[in-house]
mmCIF file with all atom_site columns, C-alpha atoms in Angstrom:
data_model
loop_
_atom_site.group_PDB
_atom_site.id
_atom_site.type_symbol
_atom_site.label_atom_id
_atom_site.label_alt_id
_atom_site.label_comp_id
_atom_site.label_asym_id
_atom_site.label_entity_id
_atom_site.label_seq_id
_atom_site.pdbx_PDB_ins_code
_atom_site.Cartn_x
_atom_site.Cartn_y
_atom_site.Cartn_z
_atom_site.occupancy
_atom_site.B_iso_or_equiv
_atom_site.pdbx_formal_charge
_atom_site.auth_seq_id
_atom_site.auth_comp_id
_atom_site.auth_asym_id
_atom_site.auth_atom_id
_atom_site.pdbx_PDB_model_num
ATOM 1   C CA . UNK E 1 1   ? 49.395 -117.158 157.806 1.00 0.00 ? 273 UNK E CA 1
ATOM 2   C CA . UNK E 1 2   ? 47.534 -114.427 159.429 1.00 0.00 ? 274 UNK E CA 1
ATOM 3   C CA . UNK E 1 3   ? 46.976 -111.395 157.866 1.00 0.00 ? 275 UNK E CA 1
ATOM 4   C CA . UNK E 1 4   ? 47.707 -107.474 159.953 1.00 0.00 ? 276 UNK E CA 1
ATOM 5   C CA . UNK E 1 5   ? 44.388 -107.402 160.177 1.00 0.00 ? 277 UNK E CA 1
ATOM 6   C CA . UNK E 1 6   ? 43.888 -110.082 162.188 1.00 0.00 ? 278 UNK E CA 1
ATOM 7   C CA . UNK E 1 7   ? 46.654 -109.820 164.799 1.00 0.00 ? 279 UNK E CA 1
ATOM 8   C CA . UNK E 1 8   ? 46.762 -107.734 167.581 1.00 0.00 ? 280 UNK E CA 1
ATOM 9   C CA . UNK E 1 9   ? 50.436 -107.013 167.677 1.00 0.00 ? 281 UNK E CA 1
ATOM 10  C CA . UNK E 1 10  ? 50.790 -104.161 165.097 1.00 0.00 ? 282 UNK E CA 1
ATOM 11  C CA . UNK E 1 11  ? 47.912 -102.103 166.885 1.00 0.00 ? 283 UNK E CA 1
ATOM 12  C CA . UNK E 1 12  ? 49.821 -102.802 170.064 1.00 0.00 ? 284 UNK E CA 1
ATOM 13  C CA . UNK E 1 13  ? 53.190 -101.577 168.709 1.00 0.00 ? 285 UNK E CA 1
ATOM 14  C CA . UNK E 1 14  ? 51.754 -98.476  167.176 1.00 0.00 ? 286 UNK E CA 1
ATOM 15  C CA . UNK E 1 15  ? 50.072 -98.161  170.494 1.00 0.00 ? 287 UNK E CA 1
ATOM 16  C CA . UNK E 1 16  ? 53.379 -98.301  172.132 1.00 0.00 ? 288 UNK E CA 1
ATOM 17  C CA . UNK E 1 17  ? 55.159 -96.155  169.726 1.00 0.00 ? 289 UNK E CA 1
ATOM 18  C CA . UNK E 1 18  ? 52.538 -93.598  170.460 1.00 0.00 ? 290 UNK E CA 1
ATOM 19  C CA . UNK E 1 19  ? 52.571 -93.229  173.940 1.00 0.00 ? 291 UNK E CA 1
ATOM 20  C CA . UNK E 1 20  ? 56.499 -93.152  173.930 1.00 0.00 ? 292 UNK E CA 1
ATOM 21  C CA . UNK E 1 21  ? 56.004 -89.937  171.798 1.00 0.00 ? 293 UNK E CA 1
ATOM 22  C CA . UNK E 1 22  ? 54.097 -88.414  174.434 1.00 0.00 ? 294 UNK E CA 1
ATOM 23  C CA . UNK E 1 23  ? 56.187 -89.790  176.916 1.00 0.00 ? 295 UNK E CA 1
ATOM 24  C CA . UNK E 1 24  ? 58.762 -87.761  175.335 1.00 0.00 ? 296 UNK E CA 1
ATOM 25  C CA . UNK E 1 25  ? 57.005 -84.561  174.630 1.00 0.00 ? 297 UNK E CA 1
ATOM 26  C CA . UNK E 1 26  ? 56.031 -84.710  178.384 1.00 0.00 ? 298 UNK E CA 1
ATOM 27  C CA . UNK E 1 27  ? 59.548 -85.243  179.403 1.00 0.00 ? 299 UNK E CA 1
ATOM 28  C CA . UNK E 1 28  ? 60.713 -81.902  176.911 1.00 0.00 ? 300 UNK E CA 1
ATOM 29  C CA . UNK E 1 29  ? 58.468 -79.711  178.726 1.00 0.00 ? 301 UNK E CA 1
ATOM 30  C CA . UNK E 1 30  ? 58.928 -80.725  182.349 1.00 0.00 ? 302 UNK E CA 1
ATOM 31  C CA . UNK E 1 31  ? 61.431 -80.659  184.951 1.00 0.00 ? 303 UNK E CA 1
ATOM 32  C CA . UNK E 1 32  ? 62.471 -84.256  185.809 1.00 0.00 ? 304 UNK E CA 1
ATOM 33  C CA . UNK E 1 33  ? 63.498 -85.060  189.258 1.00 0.00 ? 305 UNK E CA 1
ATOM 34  C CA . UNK E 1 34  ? 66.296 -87.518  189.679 1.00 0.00 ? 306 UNK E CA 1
ATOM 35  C CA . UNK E 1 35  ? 63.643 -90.235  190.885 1.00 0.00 ? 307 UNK E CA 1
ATOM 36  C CA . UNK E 1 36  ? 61.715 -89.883  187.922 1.00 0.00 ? 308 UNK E CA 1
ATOM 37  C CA . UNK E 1 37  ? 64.749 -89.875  185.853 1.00 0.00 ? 309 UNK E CA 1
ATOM 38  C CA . UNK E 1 38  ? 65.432 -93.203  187.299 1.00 0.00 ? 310 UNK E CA 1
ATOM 39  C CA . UNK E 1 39  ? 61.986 -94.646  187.351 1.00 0.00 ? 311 UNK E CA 1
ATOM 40  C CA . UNK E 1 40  ? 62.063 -93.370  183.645 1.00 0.00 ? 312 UNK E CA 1
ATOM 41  C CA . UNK E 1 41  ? 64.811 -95.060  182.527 1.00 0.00 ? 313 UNK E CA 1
ATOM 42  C CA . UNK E 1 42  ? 64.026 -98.819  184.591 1.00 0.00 ? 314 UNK E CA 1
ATOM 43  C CA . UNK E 1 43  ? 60.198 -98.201  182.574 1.00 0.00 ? 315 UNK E CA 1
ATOM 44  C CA . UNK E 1 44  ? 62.835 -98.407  178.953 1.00 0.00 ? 316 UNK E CA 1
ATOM 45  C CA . UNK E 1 45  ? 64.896 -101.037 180.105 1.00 0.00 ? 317 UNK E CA 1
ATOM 46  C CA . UNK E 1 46  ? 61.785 -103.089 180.516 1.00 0.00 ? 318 UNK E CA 1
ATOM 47  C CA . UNK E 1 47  ? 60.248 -102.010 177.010 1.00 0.00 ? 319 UNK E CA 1
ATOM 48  C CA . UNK E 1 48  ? 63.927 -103.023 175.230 1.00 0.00 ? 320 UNK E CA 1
ATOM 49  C CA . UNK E 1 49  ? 63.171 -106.238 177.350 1.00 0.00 ? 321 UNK E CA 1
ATOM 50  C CA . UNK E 1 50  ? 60.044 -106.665 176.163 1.00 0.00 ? 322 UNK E CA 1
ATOM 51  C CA . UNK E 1 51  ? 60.867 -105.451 172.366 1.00 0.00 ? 323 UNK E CA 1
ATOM 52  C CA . UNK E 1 52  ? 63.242 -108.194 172.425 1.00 0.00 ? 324 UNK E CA 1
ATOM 53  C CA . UNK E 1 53  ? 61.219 -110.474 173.736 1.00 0.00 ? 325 UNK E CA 1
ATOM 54  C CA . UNK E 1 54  ? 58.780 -109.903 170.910 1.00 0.00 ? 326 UNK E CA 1
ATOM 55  C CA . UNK E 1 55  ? 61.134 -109.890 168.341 1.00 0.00 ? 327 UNK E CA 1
ATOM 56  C CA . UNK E 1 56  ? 62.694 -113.392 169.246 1.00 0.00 ? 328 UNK E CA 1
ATOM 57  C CA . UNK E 1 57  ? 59.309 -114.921 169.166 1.00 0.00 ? 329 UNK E CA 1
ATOM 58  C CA . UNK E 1 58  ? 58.239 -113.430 165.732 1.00 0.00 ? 330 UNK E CA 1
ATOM 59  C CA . UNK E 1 59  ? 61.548 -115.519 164.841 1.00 0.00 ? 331 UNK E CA 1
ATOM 60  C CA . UNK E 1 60  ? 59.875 -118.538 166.632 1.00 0.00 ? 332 UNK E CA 1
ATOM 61  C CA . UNK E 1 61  ? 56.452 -117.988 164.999 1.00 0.00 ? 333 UNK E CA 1
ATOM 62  C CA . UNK E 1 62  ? 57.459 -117.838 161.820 1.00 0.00 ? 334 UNK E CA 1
ATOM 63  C CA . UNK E 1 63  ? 59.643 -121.124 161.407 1.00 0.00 ? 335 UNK E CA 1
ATOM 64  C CA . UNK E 1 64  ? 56.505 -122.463 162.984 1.00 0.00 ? 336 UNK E CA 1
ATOM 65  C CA . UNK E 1 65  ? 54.387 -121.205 160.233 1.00 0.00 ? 337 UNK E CA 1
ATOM 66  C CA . UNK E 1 66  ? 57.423 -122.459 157.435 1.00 0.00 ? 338 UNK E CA 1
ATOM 67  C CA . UNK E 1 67  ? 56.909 -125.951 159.228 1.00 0.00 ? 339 UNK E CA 1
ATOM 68  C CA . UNK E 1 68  ? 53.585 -126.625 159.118 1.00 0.00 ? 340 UNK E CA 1
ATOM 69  C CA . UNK E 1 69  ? 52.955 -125.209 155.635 1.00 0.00 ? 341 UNK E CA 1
ATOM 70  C CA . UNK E 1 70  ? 51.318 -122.039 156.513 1.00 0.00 ? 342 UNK E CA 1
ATOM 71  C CA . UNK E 1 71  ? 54.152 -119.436 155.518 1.00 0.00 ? 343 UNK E CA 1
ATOM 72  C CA . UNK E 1 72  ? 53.449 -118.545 151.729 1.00 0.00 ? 344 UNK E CA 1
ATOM 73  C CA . UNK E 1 73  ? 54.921 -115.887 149.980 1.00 0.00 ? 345 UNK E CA 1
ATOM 74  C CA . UNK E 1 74  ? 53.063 -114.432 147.228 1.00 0.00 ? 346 UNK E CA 1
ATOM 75  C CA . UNK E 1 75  ? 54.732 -111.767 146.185 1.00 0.00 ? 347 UNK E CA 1
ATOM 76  C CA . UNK E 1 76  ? 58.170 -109.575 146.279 1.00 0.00 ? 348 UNK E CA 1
ATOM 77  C CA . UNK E 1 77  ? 61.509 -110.802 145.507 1.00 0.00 ? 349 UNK E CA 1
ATOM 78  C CA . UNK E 1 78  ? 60.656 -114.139 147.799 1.00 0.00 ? 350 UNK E CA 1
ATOM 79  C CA . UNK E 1 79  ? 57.724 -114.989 145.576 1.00 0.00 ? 351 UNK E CA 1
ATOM 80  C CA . UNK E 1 80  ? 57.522 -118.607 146.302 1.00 0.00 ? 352 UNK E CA 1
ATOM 81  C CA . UNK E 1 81  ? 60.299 -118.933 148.280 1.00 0.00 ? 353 UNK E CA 1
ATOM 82  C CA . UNK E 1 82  ? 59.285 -118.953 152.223 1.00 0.00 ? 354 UNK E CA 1
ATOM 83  C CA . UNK E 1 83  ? 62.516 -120.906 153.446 1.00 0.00 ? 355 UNK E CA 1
ATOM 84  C CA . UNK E 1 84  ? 64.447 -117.846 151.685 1.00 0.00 ? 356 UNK E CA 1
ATOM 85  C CA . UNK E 1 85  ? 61.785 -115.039 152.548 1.00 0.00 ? 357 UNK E CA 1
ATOM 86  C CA . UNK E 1 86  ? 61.982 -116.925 156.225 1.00 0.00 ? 358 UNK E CA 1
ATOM 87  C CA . UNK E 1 87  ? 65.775 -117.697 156.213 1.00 0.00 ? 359 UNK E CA 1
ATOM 88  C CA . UNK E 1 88  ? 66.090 -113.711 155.595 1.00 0.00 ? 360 UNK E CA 1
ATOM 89  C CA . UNK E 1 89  ? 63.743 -112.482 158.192 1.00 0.00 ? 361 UNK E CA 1
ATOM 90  C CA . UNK E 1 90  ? 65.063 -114.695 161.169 1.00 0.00 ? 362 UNK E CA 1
ATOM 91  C CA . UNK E 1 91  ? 68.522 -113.341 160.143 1.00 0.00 ? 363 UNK E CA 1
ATOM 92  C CA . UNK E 1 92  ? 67.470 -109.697 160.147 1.00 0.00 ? 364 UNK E CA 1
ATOM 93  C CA . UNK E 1 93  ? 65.477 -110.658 163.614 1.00 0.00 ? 365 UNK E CA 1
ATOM 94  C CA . UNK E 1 94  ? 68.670 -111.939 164.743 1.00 0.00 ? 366 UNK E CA 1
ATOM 95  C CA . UNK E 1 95  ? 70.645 -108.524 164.236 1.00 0.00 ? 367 UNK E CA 1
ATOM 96  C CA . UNK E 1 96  ? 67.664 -106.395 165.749 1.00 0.00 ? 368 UNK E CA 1
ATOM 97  C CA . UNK E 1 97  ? 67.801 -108.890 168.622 1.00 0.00 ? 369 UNK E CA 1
ATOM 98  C CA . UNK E 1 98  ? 71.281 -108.627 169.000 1.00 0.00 ? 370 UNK E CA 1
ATOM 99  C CA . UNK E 1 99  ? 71.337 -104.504 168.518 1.00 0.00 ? 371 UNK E CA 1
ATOM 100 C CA . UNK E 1 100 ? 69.328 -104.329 171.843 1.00 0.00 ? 372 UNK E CA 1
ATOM 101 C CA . UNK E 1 101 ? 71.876 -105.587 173.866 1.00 0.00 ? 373 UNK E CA 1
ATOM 102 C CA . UNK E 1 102 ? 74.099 -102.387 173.762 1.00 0.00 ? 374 UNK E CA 1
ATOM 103 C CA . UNK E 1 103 ? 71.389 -100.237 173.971 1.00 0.00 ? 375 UNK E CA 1
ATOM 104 C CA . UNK E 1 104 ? 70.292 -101.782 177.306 1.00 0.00 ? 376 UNK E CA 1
ATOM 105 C CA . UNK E 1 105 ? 73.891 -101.865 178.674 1.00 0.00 ? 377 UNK E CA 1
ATOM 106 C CA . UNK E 1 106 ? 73.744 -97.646  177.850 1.00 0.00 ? 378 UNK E CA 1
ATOM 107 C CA . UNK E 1 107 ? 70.487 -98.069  179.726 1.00 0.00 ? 379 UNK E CA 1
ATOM 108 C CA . UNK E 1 108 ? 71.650 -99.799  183.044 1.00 0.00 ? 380 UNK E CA 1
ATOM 109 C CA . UNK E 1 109 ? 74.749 -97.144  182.973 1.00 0.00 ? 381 UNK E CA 1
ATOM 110 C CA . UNK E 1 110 ? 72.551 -94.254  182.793 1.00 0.00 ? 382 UNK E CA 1
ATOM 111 C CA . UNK E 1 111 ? 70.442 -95.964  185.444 1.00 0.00 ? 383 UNK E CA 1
ATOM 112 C CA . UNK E 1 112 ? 73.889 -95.900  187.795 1.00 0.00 ? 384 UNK E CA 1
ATOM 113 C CA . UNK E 1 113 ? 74.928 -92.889  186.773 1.00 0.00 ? 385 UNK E CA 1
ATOM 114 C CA . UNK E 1 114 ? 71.423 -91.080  187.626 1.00 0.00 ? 386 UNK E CA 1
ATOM 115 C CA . UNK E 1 115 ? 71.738 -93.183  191.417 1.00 0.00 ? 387 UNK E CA 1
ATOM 116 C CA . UNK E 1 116 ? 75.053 -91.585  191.528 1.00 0.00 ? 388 UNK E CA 1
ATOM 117 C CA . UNK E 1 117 ? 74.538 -88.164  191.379 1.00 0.00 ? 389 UNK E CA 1
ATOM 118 C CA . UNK E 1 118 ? 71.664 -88.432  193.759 1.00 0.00 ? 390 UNK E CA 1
ATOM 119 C CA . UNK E 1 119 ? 74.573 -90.189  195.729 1.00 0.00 ? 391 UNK E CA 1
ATOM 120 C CA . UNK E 1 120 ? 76.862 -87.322  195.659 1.00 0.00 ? 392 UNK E CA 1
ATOM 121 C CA . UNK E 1 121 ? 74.233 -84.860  195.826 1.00 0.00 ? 393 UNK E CA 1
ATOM 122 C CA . UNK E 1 122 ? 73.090 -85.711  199.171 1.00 0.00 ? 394 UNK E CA 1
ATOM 123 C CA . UNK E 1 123 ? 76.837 -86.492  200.258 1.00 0.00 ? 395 UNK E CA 1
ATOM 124 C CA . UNK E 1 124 ? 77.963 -83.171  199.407 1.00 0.00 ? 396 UNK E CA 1
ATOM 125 C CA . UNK E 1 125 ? 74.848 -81.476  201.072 1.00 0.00 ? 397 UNK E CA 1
#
């Protein structure tokens, strides 16, 4: 099993993480335009997409890894026990997975509700 160290993922997450915290200091000290807004809100929906995305195939990876012998757990209440440890994580990968679904159905209404205001807006003008 590969160790942090030599994956790429976790500096690509904190990566991530970091430049949605300057996405959102940005977005705290600026007026936002309705297009923005928008364009804002389609650039989360396809992060959630993507977060998903990764966390179904750490799911993947890691029965993989169970499979061919590579998972080991060598310490922690799972000492070894990787079809428990594994059996565990795919199950808490499972709710995460599944928690992203509402959050990109608030995302798509936002994204409809931001398209109709500019809609009434320029009706009303």
């Amino acid at each position: 099993m590969k160790h942090c160290a030599d994956h790429r993922l976790p500096e690509i997450l904190r990566d991530t993480h970091h430049r949605l915290r300057r996405a959102g200091t940005v977005a705290s000290e600026t007026p936002v335009v309705a297009a923005d807004l928008y364009w804002s809100i389609g650039a989360l929906a396809q992060c959630l997409t993507a977060m998903d995305e990764v966390i179904s195939q750490l799911g993947i990876n890691a029965r993989k890894q169970l499979r061919a012998g590579k998972f080991d757990v060598q310490s922690g209440p799972f000492e070894g026990e990787p079809d428990a440890a594994l059996l565990t994580a795919v199950l808490a990968l499972a709710r995460a997975s599944s928690s992203c679904e509402p959050v990109q159905a608030a995302i798509g209404n936002a994204q409809i509700a931001v398209s109709d205001l500019v809609v009434a807006r320029t009706t009303s003008a």
